[in-house]
Amino acid sequence: FAHSQQPFADIAEQHPWVLETRLVVKVDQLIKRRGKLGLIGVGLDWAGAQNWIQEHMNQEVAVEQVSGVLNSFLIEPFLPHTDDDEYYLCIQSNRFGDEFLFSTQGGIDVGDVDAHATRYQVPLMDEPTAENFAENLLQTVPENRRQALSTFCHALHVLFKELNFVYLEINPLVMLG
């Protein structure tokens, strides 16, 4: 995490892994359509990440009807992958329980998720198993990845409920191997 008030030296001292791996840097505000708006830096070393943040820091940006001055950024390890490794996953609470949206199309070009995502409604008070996720949400996932993804969805749903989330989106959800 980088903020306009935090020196880069402090980040590297607290998180030495930033010096050892390629990085993804992205704006942590006005988050809709970050990739399409050029608000994500990918595959950068630590010096490149710092330059990218400095170039974007304190810039005013508008995303649809919302605008703001950029002053908060996320720094993450970069995981090399192909488009086939990217998925989209969303959990949103509604009056009937928790709805999952899943798509084998993830990443910057996810497009209109509502048009192509598989939906799975988990009724209030239900405790679905990993097998329920495999059967009801992940039918379009290659068989060799389905068990790991269904276990992940199950564990994520347990955490979602424990932490009283109402919305969680992972895009891209990257799975290798």
PDB file of C-alpha atoms in Angstrom:
ATOM      1  CA  PHE A   1       0.000   0.000   0.000  1.00  0.00           C
ATOM      2  CA  ALA A   2       1.350   3.432  -0.900  1.00  0.00           C
ATOM      3  CA  HIS A   3      -0.167   6.708   0.169  1.00  0.00           C
ATOM      4  CA  SER A   4       0.823  10.286  -0.587  1.00  0.00           C
ATOM      5  CA  GLN A   5       2.093  10.670   2.997  1.00  0.00           C
ATOM      6  CA  GLN A   6       4.198   7.471   3.105  1.00  0.00           C
ATOM      7  CA  PRO A   7       7.860   7.571   1.980  1.00  0.00           C
ATOM      8  CA  PHE A   8       8.913   4.850  -0.485  1.00  0.00           C
ATOM      9  CA  ALA A   9      11.871   3.923   1.751  1.00  0.00           C
ATOM     10  CA  ASP A  10       9.443   3.014   4.547  1.00  0.00           C
ATOM     11  CA  ILE A  11       7.466   0.757   2.209  1.00  0.00           C
ATOM     12  CA  ALA A  12      10.607  -1.117   1.096  1.00  0.00           C
ATOM     13  CA  GLU A  13      11.774  -1.481   4.696  1.00  0.00           C
ATOM     14  CA  GLN A  14       8.428  -2.795   5.915  1.00  0.00           C
ATOM     15  CA  HIS A  15       7.864  -4.998   2.845  1.00  0.00           C
ATOM     16  CA  PRO A  16      11.255  -6.100   1.434  1.00  0.00           C
ATOM     17  CA  TRP A  17       9.553  -8.371  -1.119  1.00  0.00           C
ATOM     18  CA  VAL A  18       8.918  -5.258  -3.271  1.00  0.00           C
ATOM     19  CA  LEU A  19      12.665  -5.242  -3.989  1.00  0.00           C
ATOM     20  CA  GLU A  20      12.716  -8.902  -5.058  1.00  0.00           C
ATOM     21  CA  THR A  21       9.835  -9.392  -7.493  1.00  0.00           C
ATOM     22  CA  ARG A  22       7.988  -7.824 -10.386  1.00  0.00           C
ATOM     23  CA  LEU A  23       5.050  -5.722  -9.256  1.00  0.00           C
ATOM     24  CA  VAL A  24       1.562  -4.555 -10.141  1.00  0.00           C
ATOM     25  CA  VAL A  25       0.677  -1.021  -9.038  1.00  0.00           C
ATOM     26  CA  LYS A  26      -2.862   0.269  -9.161  1.00  0.00           C
ATOM     27  CA  VAL A  27      -4.974   3.109  -7.946  1.00  0.00           C
ATOM     28  CA  ASP A  28      -6.901   2.243  -4.772  1.00  0.00           C
ATOM     29  CA  GLN A  29      -9.761   4.664  -5.438  1.00  0.00           C
ATOM     30  CA  LEU A  30     -12.129   5.345  -8.336  1.00  0.00           C
ATOM     31  CA  ILE A  31     -11.624   1.662  -8.988  1.00  0.00           C
ATOM     32  CA  LYS A  32     -14.097   1.023 -11.785  1.00  0.00           C
ATOM     33  CA  ARG A  33     -12.428   0.513 -15.170  1.00  0.00           C
ATOM     34  CA  ARG A  34      -8.881   1.002 -13.809  1.00  0.00           C
ATOM     35  CA  GLY A  35      -7.260  -1.094 -16.513  1.00  0.00           C
ATOM     36  CA  LYS A  36      -9.046   0.582 -19.396  1.00  0.00           C
ATOM     37  CA  LEU A  37      -8.137   4.015 -17.980  1.00  0.00           C
ATOM     38  CA  GLY A  38      -4.420   3.223 -17.667  1.00  0.00           C
ATOM     39  CA  LEU A  39      -4.547   3.241 -13.875  1.00  0.00           C
ATOM     40  CA  ILE A  40      -2.662  -0.043 -13.492  1.00  0.00           C
ATOM     41  CA  GLY A  41       1.094  -0.553 -13.933  1.00  0.00           C
ATOM     42  CA  VAL A  42       2.054  -4.180 -14.637  1.00  0.00           C
ATOM     43  CA  GLY A  43       5.349  -6.077 -14.415  1.00  0.00           C
ATOM     44  CA  LEU A  44       7.314  -3.206 -12.879  1.00  0.00           C
ATOM     45  CA  ASP A  45      10.425  -3.390 -10.735  1.00  0.00           C
ATOM     46  CA  TRP A  46      10.548  -1.305  -7.540  1.00  0.00           C
ATOM     47  CA  ALA A  47      12.067   1.737  -9.277  1.00  0.00           C
ATOM     48  CA  GLY A  48       9.455   1.505 -12.036  1.00  0.00           C
ATOM     49  CA  ALA A  49       6.661   1.194  -9.467  1.00  0.00           C
ATOM     50  CA  GLN A  50       7.865   4.308  -7.676  1.00  0.00           C
ATOM     51  CA  ASN A  51       8.026   6.233 -10.966  1.00  0.00           C
ATOM     52  CA  TRP A  52       4.552   5.053 -11.944  1.00  0.00           C
ATOM     53  CA  ILE A  53       3.103   6.157  -8.601  1.00  0.00           C
ATOM     54  CA  GLN A  54       4.849   9.540  -8.777  1.00  0.00           C
ATOM     55  CA  GLU A  55       3.477  10.117 -12.301  1.00  0.00           C
ATOM     56  CA  HIS A  56      -0.081   9.431 -11.134  1.00  0.00           C
ATOM     57  CA  MET A  57       0.058  10.885  -7.610  1.00  0.00           C
ATOM     58  CA  ASN A  58      -2.157  13.935  -7.118  1.00  0.00           C
ATOM     59  CA  GLN A  59      -3.629  13.705 -10.632  1.00  0.00           C
ATOM     60  CA  GLU A  60      -7.345  14.417 -10.902  1.00  0.00           C
ATOM     61  CA  VAL A  61      -9.214  11.607 -12.639  1.00  0.00           C
ATOM     62  CA  ALA A  62     -12.872  11.177 -13.554  1.00  0.00           C
ATOM     63  CA  VAL A  63     -14.492   7.743 -13.766  1.00  0.00           C
ATOM     64  CA  GLU A  64     -18.003   8.113 -15.141  1.00  0.00           C
ATOM     65  CA  GLN A  65     -19.711  10.656 -12.840  1.00  0.00           C
ATOM     66  CA  VAL A  66     -17.152  10.411 -10.014  1.00  0.00           C
ATOM     67  CA  SER A  67     -13.886  12.322  -9.886  1.00  0.00           C
ATOM     68  CA  GLY A  68     -11.094  12.559  -7.386  1.00  0.00           C
ATOM     69  CA  VAL A  69      -7.429  13.265  -6.820  1.00  0.00           C
ATOM     70  CA  LEU A  70      -5.270  10.136  -6.813  1.00  0.00           C
ATOM     71  CA  ASN A  71      -3.394   9.671  -3.547  1.00  0.00           C
ATOM     72  CA  SER A  72      -3.795   6.009  -2.619  1.00  0.00           C
ATOM     73  CA  PHE A  73      -2.228   3.045  -4.438  1.00  0.00           C
ATOM     74  CA  LEU A  74      -1.915  -0.720  -4.042  1.00  0.00           C
ATOM     75  CA  ILE A  75       1.346  -2.564  -4.713  1.00  0.00           C
ATOM     76  CA  GLU A  76       1.102  -6.305  -5.321  1.00  0.00           C
ATOM     77  CA  PRO A  77       3.376  -9.074  -6.600  1.00  0.00           C
ATOM     78  CA  PHE A  78       2.971  -9.675 -10.340  1.00  0.00           C
ATOM     79  CA  LEU A  79       2.071 -13.237 -11.288  1.00  0.00           C
ATOM     80  CA  PRO A  80       2.856 -13.954 -14.954  1.00  0.00           C
ATOM     81  CA  HIS A  81      -0.123 -15.670 -16.608  1.00  0.00           C
ATOM     82  CA  THR A  82      -2.183 -15.956 -19.782  1.00  0.00           C
ATOM     83  CA  ASP A  83      -5.744 -14.811 -20.457  1.00  0.00           C
ATOM     84  CA  ASP A  84      -6.892 -18.433 -20.011  1.00  0.00           C
ATOM     85  CA  ASP A  85      -5.722 -18.250 -16.381  1.00  0.00           C
ATOM     86  CA  GLU A  86      -7.974 -15.271 -15.576  1.00  0.00           C
ATOM     87  CA  TYR A  87     -11.408 -15.667 -14.037  1.00  0.00           C
ATOM     88  CA  TYR A  88     -13.966 -13.266 -12.573  1.00  0.00           C
ATOM     89  CA  LEU A  89     -15.658 -13.893  -9.223  1.00  0.00           C
ATOM     90  CA  CYS A  90     -18.139 -11.743  -7.321  1.00  0.00           C
ATOM     91  CA  ILE A  91     -20.211 -12.354  -4.191  1.00  0.00           C
ATOM     92  CA  GLN A  92     -23.007  -9.945  -3.364  1.00  0.00           C
ATOM     93  CA  SER A  93     -25.550 -10.154  -0.595  1.00  0.00           C
ATOM     94  CA  ASN A  94     -29.185  -9.639  -1.430  1.00  0.00           C
ATOM     95  CA  ARG A  95     -32.463 -10.112   0.415  1.00  0.00           C
ATOM     96  CA  PHE A  96     -32.495 -13.825  -0.439  1.00  0.00           C
ATOM     97  CA  GLY A  97     -28.913 -14.692   0.596  1.00  0.00           C
ATOM     98  CA  ASP A  98     -25.616 -14.433  -1.236  1.00  0.00           C
ATOM     99  CA  GLU A  99     -25.339 -14.422  -5.011  1.00  0.00           C
ATOM    100  CA  PHE A 100     -22.179 -15.587  -6.754  1.00  0.00           C
ATOM    101  CA  LEU A 101     -21.259 -14.435 -10.247  1.00  0.00           C
ATOM    102  CA  PHE A 102     -18.487 -16.354 -11.982  1.00  0.00           C
ATOM    103  CA  SER A 103     -16.994 -16.044 -15.427  1.00  0.00           C
ATOM    104  CA  THR A 104     -14.147 -17.740 -17.254  1.00  0.00           C
ATOM    105  CA  GLN A 105     -13.493 -14.292 -18.768  1.00  0.00           C
ATOM    106  CA  GLY A 106     -11.653 -12.088 -16.293  1.00  0.00           C
ATOM    107  CA  GLY A 107      -9.180  -9.255 -16.285  1.00  0.00           C
ATOM    108  CA  ILE A 108      -9.190  -5.879 -17.985  1.00  0.00           C
ATOM    109  CA  ASP A 109     -11.436  -7.029 -20.821  1.00  0.00           C
ATOM    110  CA  VAL A 110     -14.078  -8.702 -18.642  1.00  0.00           C
ATOM    111  CA  GLY A 111     -16.782  -6.667 -20.374  1.00  0.00           C
ATOM    112  CA  ASP A 112     -20.425  -6.971 -19.344  1.00  0.00           C
ATOM    113  CA  VAL A 113     -20.260  -9.618 -16.626  1.00  0.00           C
ATOM    114  CA  ASP A 114     -24.055  -9.793 -16.355  1.00  0.00           C
ATOM    115  CA  ALA A 115     -24.214 -10.961 -19.963  1.00  0.00           C
ATOM    116  CA  HIS A 116     -21.884 -13.963 -19.574  1.00  0.00           C
ATOM    117  CA  ALA A 117     -21.461 -14.843 -15.892  1.00  0.00           C
ATOM    118  CA  THR A 118     -22.859 -17.963 -14.294  1.00  0.00           C
ATOM    119  CA  ARG A 119     -24.981 -17.135 -11.243  1.00  0.00           C
ATOM    120  CA  TYR A 120     -25.463 -19.196  -8.107  1.00  0.00           C
ATOM    121  CA  GLN A 121     -27.814 -17.972  -5.383  1.00  0.00           C
ATOM    122  CA  VAL A 122     -27.012 -19.319  -1.923  1.00  0.00           C
ATOM    123  CA  PRO A 123     -30.211 -19.017   0.138  1.00  0.00           C
ATOM    124  CA  LEU A 124     -30.128 -17.402   3.576  1.00  0.00           C
ATOM    125  CA  MET A 125     -28.958 -19.819   6.271  1.00  0.00           C
ATOM    126  CA  ASP A 126     -27.668 -22.370   3.707  1.00  0.00           C
ATOM    127  CA  GLU A 127     -24.144 -23.706   4.124  1.00  0.00           C
ATOM    128  CA  PRO A 128     -23.087 -24.850   0.644  1.00  0.00           C
ATOM    129  CA  THR A 129     -20.257 -27.333   0.218  1.00  0.00           C
ATOM    130  CA  ALA A 130     -17.380 -27.152  -2.228  1.00  0.00           C
ATOM    131  CA  GLU A 131     -19.280 -29.710  -4.303  1.00  0.00           C
ATOM    132  CA  ASN A 132     -22.275 -27.355  -4.499  1.00  0.00           C
ATOM    133  CA  PHE A 133     -20.024 -24.675  -5.987  1.00  0.00           C
ATOM    134  CA  ALA A 134     -18.545 -27.137  -8.483  1.00  0.00           C
ATOM    135  CA  GLU A 135     -22.017 -28.234  -9.620  1.00  0.00           C
ATOM    136  CA  ASN A 136     -23.818 -24.882  -9.628  1.00  0.00           C
ATOM    137  CA  LEU A 137     -21.182 -22.280 -10.447  1.00  0.00           C
ATOM    138  CA  LEU A 138     -18.126 -23.794 -12.108  1.00  0.00           C
ATOM    139  CA  GLN A 139     -19.513 -25.995 -14.892  1.00  0.00           C
ATOM    140  CA  THR A 140     -17.553 -24.060 -17.548  1.00  0.00           C
ATOM    141  CA  VAL A 141     -14.196 -24.442 -15.761  1.00  0.00           C
ATOM    142  CA  PRO A 142     -11.819 -27.118 -17.075  1.00  0.00           C
ATOM    143  CA  GLU A 143     -12.159 -30.277 -15.003  1.00  0.00           C
ATOM    144  CA  ASN A 144      -8.536 -30.151 -13.803  1.00  0.00           C
ATOM    145  CA  ARG A 145      -9.203 -26.780 -12.104  1.00  0.00           C
ATOM    146  CA  ARG A 146     -12.737 -27.269 -10.853  1.00  0.00           C
ATOM    147  CA  GLN A 147     -11.966 -28.894  -7.485  1.00  0.00           C
ATOM    148  CA  ALA A 148      -9.405 -26.265  -6.450  1.00  0.00           C
ATOM    149  CA  LEU A 149     -11.711 -23.417  -7.514  1.00  0.00           C
ATOM    150  CA  SER A 150     -14.736 -24.922  -5.771  1.00  0.00           C
ATOM    151  CA  THR A 151     -12.731 -25.321  -2.560  1.00  0.00           C
ATOM    152  CA  PHE A 152     -11.632 -21.692  -2.900  1.00  0.00           C
ATOM    153  CA  CYS A 153     -15.220 -20.479  -3.466  1.00  0.00           C
ATOM    154  CA  HIS A 154     -16.400 -22.401  -0.427  1.00  0.00           C
ATOM    155  CA  ALA A 155     -13.652 -21.012   1.830  1.00  0.00           C
ATOM    156  CA  LEU A 156     -14.208 -17.504   0.454  1.00  0.00           C
ATOM    157  CA  HIS A 157     -17.934 -17.714   1.192  1.00  0.00           C
ATOM    158  CA  VAL A 158     -17.241 -18.784   4.788  1.00  0.00           C
ATOM    159  CA  LEU A 159     -14.898 -15.791   5.194  1.00  0.00           C
ATOM    160  CA  PHE A 160     -17.385 -13.468   3.437  1.00  0.00           C
ATOM    161  CA  LYS A 161     -20.035 -14.369   6.015  1.00  0.00           C
ATOM    162  CA  GLU A 162     -17.691 -14.323   9.033  1.00  0.00           C
ATOM    163  CA  LEU A 163     -16.529 -10.801   8.184  1.00  0.00           C
ATOM    164  CA  ASN A 164     -20.068  -9.589   7.376  1.00  0.00           C
ATOM    165  CA  PHE A 165     -19.186  -8.559   3.831  1.00  0.00           C
ATOM    166  CA  VAL A 166     -21.986  -7.528   1.498  1.00  0.00           C
ATOM    167  CA  TYR A 167     -19.913  -7.277  -1.703  1.00  0.00           C
ATOM    168  CA  LEU A 168     -16.631  -8.819  -2.838  1.00  0.00           C
ATOM    169  CA  GLU A 169     -15.204  -8.854  -6.339  1.00  0.00           C
ATOM    170  CA  ILE A 170     -12.008 -10.524  -7.508  1.00  0.00           C
ATOM    171  CA  ASN A 171     -10.927  -9.615 -11.014  1.00  0.00           C
ATOM    172  CA  PRO A 172      -8.815 -11.190 -12.183  1.00  0.00           C
ATOM    173  CA  LEU A 173      -8.827 -14.313 -10.081  1.00  0.00           C
ATOM    174  CA  VAL A 174      -5.667 -15.934 -11.476  1.00  0.00           C
ATOM    175  CA  MET A 175      -5.203 -19.691 -11.352  1.00  0.00           C
ATOM    176  CA  LEU A 176      -2.091 -21.382 -12.659  1.00  0.00           C
ATOM    177  CA  GLY A 177      -1.546 -25.059 -13.320  1.00  0.00           C
TER     178      GLY A 177
END
